[in-house]
Tab-separated table of C-alpha atoms in Angstrom:
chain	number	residue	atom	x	y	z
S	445	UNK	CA	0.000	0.000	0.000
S	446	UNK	CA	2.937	2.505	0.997
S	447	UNK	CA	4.994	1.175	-1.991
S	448	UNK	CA	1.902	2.085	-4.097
S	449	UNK	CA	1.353	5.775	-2.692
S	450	UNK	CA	4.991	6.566	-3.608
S	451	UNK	CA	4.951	5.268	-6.344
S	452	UNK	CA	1.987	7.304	-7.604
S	453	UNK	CA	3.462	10.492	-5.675
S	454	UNK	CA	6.667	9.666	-7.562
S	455	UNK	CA	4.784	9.331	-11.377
S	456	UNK	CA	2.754	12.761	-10.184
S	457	UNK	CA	6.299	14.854	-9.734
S	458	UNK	CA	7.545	13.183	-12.897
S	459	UNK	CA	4.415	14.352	-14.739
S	460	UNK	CA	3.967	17.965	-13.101
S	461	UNK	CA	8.113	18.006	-14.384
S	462	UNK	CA	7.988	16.689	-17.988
S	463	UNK	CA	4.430	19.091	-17.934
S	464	UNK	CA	6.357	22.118	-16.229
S	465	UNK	CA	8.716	20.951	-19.381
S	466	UNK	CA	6.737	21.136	-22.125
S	467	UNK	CA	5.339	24.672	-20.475
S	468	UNK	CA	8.863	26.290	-20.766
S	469	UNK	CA	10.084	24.578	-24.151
S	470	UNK	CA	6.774	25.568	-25.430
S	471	UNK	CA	7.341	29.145	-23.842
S	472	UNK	CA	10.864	29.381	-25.495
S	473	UNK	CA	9.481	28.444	-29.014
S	474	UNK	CA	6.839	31.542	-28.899
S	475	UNK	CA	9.862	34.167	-28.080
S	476	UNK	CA	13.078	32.484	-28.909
S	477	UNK	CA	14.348	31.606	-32.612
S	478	UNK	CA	17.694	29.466	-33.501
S	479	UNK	CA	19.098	31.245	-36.709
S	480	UNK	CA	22.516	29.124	-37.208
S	481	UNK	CA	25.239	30.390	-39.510
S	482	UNK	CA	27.105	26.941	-38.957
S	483	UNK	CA	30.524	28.952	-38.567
S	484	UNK	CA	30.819	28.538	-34.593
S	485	UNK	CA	32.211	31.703	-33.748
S	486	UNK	CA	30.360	31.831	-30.870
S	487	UNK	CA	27.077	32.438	-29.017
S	488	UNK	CA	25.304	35.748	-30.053
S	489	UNK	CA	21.465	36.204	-28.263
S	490	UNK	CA	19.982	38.914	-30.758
S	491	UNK	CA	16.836	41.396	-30.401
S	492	UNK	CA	14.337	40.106	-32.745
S	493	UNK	CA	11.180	42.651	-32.511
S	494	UNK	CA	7.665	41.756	-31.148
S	495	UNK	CA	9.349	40.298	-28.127
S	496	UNK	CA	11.582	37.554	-30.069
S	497	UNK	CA	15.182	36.929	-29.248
S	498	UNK	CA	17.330	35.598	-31.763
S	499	UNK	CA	20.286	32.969	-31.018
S	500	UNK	CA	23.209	32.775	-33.837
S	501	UNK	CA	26.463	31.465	-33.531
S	502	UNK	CA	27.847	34.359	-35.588
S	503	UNK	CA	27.842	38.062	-35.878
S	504	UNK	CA	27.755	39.604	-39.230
S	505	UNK	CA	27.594	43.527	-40.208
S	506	UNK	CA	23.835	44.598	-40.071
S	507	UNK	CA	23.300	42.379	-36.411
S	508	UNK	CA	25.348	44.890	-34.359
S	509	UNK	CA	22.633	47.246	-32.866
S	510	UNK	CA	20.625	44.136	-31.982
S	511	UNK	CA	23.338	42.061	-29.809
S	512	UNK	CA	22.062	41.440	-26.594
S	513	UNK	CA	24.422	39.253	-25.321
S	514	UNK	CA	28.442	37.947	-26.866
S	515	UNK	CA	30.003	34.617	-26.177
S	516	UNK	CA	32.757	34.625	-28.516
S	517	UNK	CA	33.884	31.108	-29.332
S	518	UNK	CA	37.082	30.465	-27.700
S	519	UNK	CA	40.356	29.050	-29.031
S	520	UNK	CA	39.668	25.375	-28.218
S	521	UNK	CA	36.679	25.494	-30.987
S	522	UNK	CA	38.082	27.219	-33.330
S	523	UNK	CA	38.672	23.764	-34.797
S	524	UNK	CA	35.611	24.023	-36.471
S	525	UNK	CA	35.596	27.045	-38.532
S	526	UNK	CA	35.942	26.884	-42.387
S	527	UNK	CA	39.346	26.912	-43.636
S	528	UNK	CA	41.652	28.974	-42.050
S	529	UNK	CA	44.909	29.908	-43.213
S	530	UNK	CA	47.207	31.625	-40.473
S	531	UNK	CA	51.183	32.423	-41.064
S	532	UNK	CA	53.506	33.827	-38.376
S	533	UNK	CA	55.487	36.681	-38.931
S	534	UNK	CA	56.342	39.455	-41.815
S	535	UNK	CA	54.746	40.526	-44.778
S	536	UNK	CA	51.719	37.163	-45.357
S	537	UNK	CA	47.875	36.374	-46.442
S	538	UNK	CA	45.766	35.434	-43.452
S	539	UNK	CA	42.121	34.042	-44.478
S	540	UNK	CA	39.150	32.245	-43.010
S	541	UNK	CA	36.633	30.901	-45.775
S	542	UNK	CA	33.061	28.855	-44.991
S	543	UNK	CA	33.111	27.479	-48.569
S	544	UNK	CA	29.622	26.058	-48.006
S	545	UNK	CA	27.990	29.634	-47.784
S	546	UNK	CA	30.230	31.864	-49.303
S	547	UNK	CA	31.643	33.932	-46.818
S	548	UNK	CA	34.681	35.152	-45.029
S	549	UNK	CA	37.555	37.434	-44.668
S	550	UNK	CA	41.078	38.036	-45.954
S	551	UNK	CA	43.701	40.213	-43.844
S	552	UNK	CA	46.996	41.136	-45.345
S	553	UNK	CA	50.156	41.710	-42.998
S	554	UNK	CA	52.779	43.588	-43.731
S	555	UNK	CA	56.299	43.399	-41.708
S	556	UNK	CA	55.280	46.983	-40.290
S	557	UNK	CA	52.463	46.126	-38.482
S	558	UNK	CA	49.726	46.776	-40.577
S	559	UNK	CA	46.840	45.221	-42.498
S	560	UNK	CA	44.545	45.311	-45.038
S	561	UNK	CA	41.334	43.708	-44.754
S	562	UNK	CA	38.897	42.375	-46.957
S	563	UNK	CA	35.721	41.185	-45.522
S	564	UNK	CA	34.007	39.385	-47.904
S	565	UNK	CA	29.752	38.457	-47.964
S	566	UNK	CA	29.277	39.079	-43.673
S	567	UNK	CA	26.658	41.566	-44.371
S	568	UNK	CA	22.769	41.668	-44.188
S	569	UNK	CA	21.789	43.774	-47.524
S	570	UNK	CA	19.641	46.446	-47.394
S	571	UNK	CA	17.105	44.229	-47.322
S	572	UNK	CA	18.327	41.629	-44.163
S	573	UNK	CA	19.102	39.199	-46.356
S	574	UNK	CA	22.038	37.067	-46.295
S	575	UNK	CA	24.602	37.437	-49.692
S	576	UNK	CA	26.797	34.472	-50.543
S	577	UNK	CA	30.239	34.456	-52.514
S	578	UNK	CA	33.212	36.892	-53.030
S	579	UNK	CA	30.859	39.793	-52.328
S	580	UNK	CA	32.916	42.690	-50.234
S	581	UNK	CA	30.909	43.536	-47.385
S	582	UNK	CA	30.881	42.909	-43.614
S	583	UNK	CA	33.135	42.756	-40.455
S	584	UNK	CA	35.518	40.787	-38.917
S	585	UNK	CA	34.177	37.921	-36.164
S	586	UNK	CA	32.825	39.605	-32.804
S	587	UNK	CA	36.072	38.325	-31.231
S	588	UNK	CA	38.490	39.674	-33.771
S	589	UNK	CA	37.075	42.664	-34.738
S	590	UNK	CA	36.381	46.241	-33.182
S	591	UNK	CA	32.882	46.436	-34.611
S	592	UNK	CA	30.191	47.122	-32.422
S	593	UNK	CA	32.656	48.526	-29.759
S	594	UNK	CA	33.993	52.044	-31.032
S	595	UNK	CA	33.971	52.223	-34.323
S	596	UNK	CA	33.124	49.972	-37.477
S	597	UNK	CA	35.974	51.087	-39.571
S	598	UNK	CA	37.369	47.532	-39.700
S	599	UNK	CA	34.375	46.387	-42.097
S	600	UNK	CA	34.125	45.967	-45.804
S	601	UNK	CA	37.562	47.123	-47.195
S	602	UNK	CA	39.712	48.757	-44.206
S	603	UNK	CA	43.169	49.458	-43.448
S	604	UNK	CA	44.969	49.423	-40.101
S	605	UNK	CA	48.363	51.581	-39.979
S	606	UNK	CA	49.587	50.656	-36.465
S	607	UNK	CA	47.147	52.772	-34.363
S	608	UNK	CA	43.867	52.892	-35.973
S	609	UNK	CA	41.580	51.465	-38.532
S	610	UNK	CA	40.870	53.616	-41.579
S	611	UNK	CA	37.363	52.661	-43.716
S	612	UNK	CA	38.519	52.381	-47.572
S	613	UNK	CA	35.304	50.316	-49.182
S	614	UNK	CA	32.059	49.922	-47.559
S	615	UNK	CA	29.469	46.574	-48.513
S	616	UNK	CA	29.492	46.807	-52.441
S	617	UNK	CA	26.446	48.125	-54.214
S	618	UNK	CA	25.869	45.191	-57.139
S	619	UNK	CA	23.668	44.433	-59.218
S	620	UNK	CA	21.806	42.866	-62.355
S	621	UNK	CA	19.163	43.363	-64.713
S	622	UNK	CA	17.487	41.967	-67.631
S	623	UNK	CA	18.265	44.329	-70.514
S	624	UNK	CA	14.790	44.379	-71.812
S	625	UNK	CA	13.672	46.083	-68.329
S	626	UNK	CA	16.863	47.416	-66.423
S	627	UNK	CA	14.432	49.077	-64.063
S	628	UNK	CA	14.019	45.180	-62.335
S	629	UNK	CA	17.197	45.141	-60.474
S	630	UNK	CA	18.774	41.646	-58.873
S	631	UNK	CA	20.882	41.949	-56.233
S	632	UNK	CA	23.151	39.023	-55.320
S	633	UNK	CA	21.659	38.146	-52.083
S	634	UNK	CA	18.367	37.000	-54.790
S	635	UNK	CA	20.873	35.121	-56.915
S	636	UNK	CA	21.157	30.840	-56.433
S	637	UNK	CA	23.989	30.092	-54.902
S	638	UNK	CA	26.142	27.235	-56.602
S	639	UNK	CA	29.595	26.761	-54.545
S	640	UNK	CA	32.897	28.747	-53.491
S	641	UNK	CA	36.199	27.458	-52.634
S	642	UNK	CA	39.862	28.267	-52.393
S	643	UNK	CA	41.184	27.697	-55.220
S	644	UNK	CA	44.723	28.437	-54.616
S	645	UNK	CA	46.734	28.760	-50.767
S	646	UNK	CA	50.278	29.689	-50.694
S	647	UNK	CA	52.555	32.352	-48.735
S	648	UNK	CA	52.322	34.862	-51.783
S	649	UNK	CA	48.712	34.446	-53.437
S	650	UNK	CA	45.278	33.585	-51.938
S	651	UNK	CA	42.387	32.796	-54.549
S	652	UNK	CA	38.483	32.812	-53.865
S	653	UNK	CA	36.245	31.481	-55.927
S	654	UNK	CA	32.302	31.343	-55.678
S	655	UNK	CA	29.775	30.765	-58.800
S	656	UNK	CA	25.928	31.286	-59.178
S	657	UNK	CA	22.961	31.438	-61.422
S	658	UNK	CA	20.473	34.312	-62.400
S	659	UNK	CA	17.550	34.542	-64.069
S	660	UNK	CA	16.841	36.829	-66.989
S	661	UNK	CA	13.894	37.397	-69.383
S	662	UNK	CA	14.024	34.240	-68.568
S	663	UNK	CA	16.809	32.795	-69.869
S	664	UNK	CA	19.729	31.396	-67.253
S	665	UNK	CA	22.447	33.198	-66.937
S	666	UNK	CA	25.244	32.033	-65.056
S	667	UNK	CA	27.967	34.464	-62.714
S	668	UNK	CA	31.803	32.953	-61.830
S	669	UNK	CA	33.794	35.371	-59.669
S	670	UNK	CA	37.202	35.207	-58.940
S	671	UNK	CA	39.231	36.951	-56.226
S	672	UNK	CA	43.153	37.227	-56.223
S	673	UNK	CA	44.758	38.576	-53.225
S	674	UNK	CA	48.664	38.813	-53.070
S	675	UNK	CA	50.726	39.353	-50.091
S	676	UNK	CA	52.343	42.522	-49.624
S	677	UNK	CA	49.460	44.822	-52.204
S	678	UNK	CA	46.886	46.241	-50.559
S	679	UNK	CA	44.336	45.654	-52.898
S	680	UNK	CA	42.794	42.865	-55.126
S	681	UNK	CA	41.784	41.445	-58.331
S	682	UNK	CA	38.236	40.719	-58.860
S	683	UNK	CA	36.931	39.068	-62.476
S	684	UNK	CA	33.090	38.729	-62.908
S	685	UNK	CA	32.501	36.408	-65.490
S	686	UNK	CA	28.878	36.422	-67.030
S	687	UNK	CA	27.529	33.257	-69.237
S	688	UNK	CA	24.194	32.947	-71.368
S	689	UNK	CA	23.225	29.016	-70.326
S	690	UNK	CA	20.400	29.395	-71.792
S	691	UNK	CA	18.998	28.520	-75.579
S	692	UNK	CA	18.520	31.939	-76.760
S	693	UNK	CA	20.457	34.961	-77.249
S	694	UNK	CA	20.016	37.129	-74.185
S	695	UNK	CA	21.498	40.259	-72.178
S	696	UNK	CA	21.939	42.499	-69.071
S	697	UNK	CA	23.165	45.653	-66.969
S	698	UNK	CA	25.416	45.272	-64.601
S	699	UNK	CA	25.961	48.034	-61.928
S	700	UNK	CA	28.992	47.979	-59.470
S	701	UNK	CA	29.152	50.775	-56.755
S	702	UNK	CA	29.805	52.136	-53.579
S	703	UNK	CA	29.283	54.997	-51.186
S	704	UNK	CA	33.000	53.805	-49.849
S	705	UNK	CA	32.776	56.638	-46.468
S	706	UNK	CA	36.823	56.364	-47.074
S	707	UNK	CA	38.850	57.605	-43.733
S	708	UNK	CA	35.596	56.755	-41.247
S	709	UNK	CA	32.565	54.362	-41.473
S	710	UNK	CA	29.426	56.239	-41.881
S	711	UNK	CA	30.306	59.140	-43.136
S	712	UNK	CA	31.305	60.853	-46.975
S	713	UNK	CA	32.273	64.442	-44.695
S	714	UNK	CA	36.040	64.827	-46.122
S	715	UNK	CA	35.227	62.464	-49.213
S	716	UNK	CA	36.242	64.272	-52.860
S	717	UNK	CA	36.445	61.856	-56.000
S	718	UNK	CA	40.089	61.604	-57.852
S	719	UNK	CA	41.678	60.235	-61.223
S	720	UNK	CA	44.811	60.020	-62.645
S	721	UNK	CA	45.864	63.830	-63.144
S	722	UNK	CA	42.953	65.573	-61.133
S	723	UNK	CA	40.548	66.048	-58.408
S	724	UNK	CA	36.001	65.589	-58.721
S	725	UNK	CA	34.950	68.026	-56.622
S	726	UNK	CA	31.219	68.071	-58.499
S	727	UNK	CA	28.918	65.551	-59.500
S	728	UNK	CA	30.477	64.482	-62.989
S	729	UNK	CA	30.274	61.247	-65.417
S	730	UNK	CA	34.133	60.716	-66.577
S	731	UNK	CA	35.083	58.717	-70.472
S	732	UNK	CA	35.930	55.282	-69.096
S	733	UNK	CA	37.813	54.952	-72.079
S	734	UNK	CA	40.408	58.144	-71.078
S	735	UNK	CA	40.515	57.531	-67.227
S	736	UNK	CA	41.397	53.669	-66.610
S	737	UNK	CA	40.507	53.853	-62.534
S	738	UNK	CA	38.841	56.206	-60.306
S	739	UNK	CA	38.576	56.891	-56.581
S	740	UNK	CA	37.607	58.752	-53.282
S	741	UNK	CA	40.379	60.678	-51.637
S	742	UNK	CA	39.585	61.753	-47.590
S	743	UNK	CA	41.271	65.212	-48.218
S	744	UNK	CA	38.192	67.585	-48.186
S	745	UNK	CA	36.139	69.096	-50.552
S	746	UNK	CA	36.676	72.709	-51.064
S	747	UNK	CA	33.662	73.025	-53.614
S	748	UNK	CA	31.821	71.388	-50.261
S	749	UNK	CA	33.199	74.130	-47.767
S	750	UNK	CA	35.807	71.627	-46.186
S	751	UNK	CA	38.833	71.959	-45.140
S	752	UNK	CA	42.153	70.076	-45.920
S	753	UNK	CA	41.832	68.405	-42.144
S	754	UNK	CA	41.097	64.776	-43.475
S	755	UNK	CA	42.997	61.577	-42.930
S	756	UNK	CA	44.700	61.449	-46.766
S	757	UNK	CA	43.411	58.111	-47.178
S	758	UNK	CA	42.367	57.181	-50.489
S	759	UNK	CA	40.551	54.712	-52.380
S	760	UNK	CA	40.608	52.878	-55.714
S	761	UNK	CA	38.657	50.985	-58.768
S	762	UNK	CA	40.367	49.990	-61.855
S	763	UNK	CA	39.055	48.801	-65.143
S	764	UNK	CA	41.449	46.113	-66.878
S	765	UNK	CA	40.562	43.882	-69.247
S	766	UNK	CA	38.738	44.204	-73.039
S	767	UNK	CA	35.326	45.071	-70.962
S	768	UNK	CA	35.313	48.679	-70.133
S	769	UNK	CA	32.472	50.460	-68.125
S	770	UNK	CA	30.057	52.347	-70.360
S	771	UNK	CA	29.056	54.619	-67.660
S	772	UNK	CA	31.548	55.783	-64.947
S	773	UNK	CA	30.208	58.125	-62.309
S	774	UNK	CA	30.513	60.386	-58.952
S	775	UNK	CA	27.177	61.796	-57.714
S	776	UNK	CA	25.475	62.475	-54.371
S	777	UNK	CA	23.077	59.739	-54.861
S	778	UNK	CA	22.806	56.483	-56.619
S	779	UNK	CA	21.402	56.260	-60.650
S	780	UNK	CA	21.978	60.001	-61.650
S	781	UNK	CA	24.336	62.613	-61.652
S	782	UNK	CA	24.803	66.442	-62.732
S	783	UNK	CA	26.254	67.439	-65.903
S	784	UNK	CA	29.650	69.279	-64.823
S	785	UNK	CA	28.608	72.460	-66.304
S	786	UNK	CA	25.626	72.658	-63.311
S	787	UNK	CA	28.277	72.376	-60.831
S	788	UNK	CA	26.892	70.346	-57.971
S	789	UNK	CA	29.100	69.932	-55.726
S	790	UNK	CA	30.051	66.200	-54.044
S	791	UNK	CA	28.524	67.563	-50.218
S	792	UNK	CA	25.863	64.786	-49.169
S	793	UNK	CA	27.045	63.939	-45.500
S	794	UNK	CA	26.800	60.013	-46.381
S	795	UNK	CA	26.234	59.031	-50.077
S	796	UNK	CA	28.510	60.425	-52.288
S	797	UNK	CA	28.885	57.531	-54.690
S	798	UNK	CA	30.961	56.205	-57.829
S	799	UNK	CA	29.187	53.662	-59.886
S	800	UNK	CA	29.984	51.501	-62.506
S	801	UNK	CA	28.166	50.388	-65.237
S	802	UNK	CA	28.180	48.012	-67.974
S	803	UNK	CA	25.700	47.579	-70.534
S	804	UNK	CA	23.222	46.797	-72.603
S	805	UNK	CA	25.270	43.959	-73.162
S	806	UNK	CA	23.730	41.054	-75.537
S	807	UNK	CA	25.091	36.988	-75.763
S	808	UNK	CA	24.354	34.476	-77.589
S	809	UNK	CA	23.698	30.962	-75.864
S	810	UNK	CA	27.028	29.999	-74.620
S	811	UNK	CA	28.508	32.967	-75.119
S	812	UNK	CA	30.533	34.823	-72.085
S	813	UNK	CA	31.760	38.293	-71.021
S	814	UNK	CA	34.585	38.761	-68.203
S	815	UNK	CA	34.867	41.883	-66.058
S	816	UNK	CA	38.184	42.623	-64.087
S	817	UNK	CA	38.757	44.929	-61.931
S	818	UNK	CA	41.298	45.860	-58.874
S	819	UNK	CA	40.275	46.996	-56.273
S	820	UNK	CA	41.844	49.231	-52.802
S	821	UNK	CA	43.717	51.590	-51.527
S	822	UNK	CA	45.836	53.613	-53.216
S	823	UNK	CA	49.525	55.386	-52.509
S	824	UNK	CA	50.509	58.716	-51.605
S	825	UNK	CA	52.962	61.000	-53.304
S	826	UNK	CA	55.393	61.654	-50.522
S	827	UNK	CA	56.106	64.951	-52.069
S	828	UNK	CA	52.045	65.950	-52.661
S	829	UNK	CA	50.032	63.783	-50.932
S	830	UNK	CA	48.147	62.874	-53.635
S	831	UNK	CA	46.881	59.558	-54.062
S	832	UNK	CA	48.635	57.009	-56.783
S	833	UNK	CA	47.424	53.980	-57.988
S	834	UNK	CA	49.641	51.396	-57.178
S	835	UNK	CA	51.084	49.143	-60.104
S	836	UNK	CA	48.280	46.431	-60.723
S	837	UNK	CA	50.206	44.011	-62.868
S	838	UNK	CA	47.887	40.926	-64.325
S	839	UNK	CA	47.742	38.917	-67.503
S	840	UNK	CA	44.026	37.830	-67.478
S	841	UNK	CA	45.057	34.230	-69.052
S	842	UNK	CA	46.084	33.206	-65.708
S	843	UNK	CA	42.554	33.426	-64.460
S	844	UNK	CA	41.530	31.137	-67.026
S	845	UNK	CA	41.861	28.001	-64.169
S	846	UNK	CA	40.231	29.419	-61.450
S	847	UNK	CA	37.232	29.266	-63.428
S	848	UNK	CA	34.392	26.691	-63.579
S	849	UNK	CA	34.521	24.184	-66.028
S	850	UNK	CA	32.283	25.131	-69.101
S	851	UNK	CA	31.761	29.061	-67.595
């Protein structure tokens, strides 16, 4: 009889427990959501709106004004990252690469003690969503990184001289579009996702590779992209190869851009465009065909009111390669810009832009077009302070590998 009281007593706790249970798993599913990266960089507890929390195990750029709570993943589990490449000492190529979702970052040391870093696809778009592939954008891991403590000048394209980071790029603007309607714009966080790898791994030369598929006028079109980084350059080699898959001749626009905020994140204050033998003080479209590259120089902008107080950081894009731009701009906002003779001066506080553009651009099925361009921060004449392009050597058949089969 005893035996049989405790024994129901005992089955009573155990069902008030697995009940009390359900009440707080149930509980957690109605406020809590699990939104994995896979990259195990740690344990990030996110605001989510409406009373959600979010839990993550990484922290990309567009998350930071929402952490709640940081557990950076420590040493012992950094095991399981994606491939990681780490040297020791002088001038070297340091890298971390999830090849199953296309992101990552690339730092390049230099025997003085500073870097330049390319983050590459750890970036919500303007939209929240997720891009995959050799996409610049983003910041470093929570525990490597400064951003969300003082600044966010380590994201996108940055450089650190010693003391300080300085912003050079900022999450590239891309895009595609159909050329029958190049008002329906594609951005590459809509495009399928086919693979990335690293192609290539040694102590002078790290390549990237990631590949995907568009849609347009409905015809498939597919996108390659390959990234070369060499150690002891501060800047890269990008080539964008486009192929018509499809059965029917076919073509597109294709938009690369920035508002790069050169010298400090957030801001254009101090931001005047440059090419080779002058300053862009106004809004201006310049021949693509006469000026090769193009850039934002952190010196001030007199036509703006500002003074010469600015970091002297500058900024580059080049055009190499049988594909030239047909459209190469500065302007104070994105899709138009000023004839020179109006004189409107490069003065927004945050969006003073340079945009590429290629296109209309038609192929045939099977046909293919490849895009290269380098891209960074540029030199300083010692004696002026004016930027220089630094020599960007490259003979485009040496790509040809790091391609996909049949792209």
């Amino acid at each position: 009889m005893v035996k049989r009281i405790l024994l129901s007593l005992f089955s009573s706790r155990r069902r008030i427990a697995c009940l009390a249970g359900v009440v707080v798993l149930a509980v957690c599913a109605t406020v809590v959501k699990v939104r994995p990266y896979w990259h195990f960089e740690g344990v990030y507890v996110l605001e989510g709106g409406d009373g959600w929390f979010e839990i993550t195990d990484d922290l990309v750029l567009g998350d930071e004004d929402r952490l709640l709570l940081a557990l950076p993943a420590q040493p012992l589990f950094k095991f399981l990252r994606g491939s990681v490449s780490y040297a020791s000492a002088g001038t070297h190529l340091e890298h971390e690469w999830f090849r199953f979702d296309g992101s990552g970052h690339v730092e390049g040391h230099f025997a003085d003690g500073t870097i330049f870093l390319t983050c590459l696809s750890r970036y919500l778009d303007s939209g929240g969503k997720e891009t995959r592939g050799v996409f610049v954008g983003g910041g470093l891991p929570f525990d490597l990184g400064d951003a969300g403590k003082e600044t966010l000048n380590d994201t996108g394209v940055s450089f650190f001289d010693g003391t300080r980071w300085h912003h050079i790029w900022c999450n590239v603007n891309e895009s595609i579009t159909p050329w029958s309607n190049p008002s329906t714009i594609i951005a590459p966080s809509s495009w399928r996702f086919l693979g990335s790898r690293v192609a290539k791994d040694t102590s002078e030369e790290l390549v990237i590779t990631s590949s995907h598929e568009v849609e347009l006028d409905g015809l498939p079109f597919r996108v390659d992209r390959v990234a070369v980084f060499r150690a002891g350059t501060r800047y890269f080699t990008l080539a964008i190869r486009f192929t018509n898959t499809g059965r029917f001749p076919g073509g597109y626009y294709y938009v690369y851009g920035d508002e790069p905020w050169v010298g400090n994140y957030g801001t254009s204050i101090g931001n005047v465009g440059w090419v080779r033998d002058r300053l862009v003080p106004y809004e201006e479209a310049i021949n693509p065909r006469e000026h090769r590259w193009a850039g934002y120089f952190d010196y001030g902008n007199e036509a703006a009111g500002e003074e010469h107080i600015f970091s002297g950081i500058a900024n580059f894009i080049e055009w190499q390669g049988n594909i030239t731009p047909d459209l190469v701009y500065f302007s104070n906002q994105i899709g138009t810009y000023a004839a020179p003779v109006s004189r409107v001066p490069l003065n927004h506080p945050n969006n003073r832009v340079l945009f590429l553009q290629w296109g209309p651009r038609l192929l045939d099925p099977g046909q293919s077009d490849t895009i290269i361009l380098s891209i960074g921060m540029a030199d300083r004449d010692p004696m002026s302070g004016f930027p220089v392009k630094p020599d960007t050597p490259l003979d485009p058949a040496l790509l040809e590998p790091f391609f996909a089969p049949g792209s």
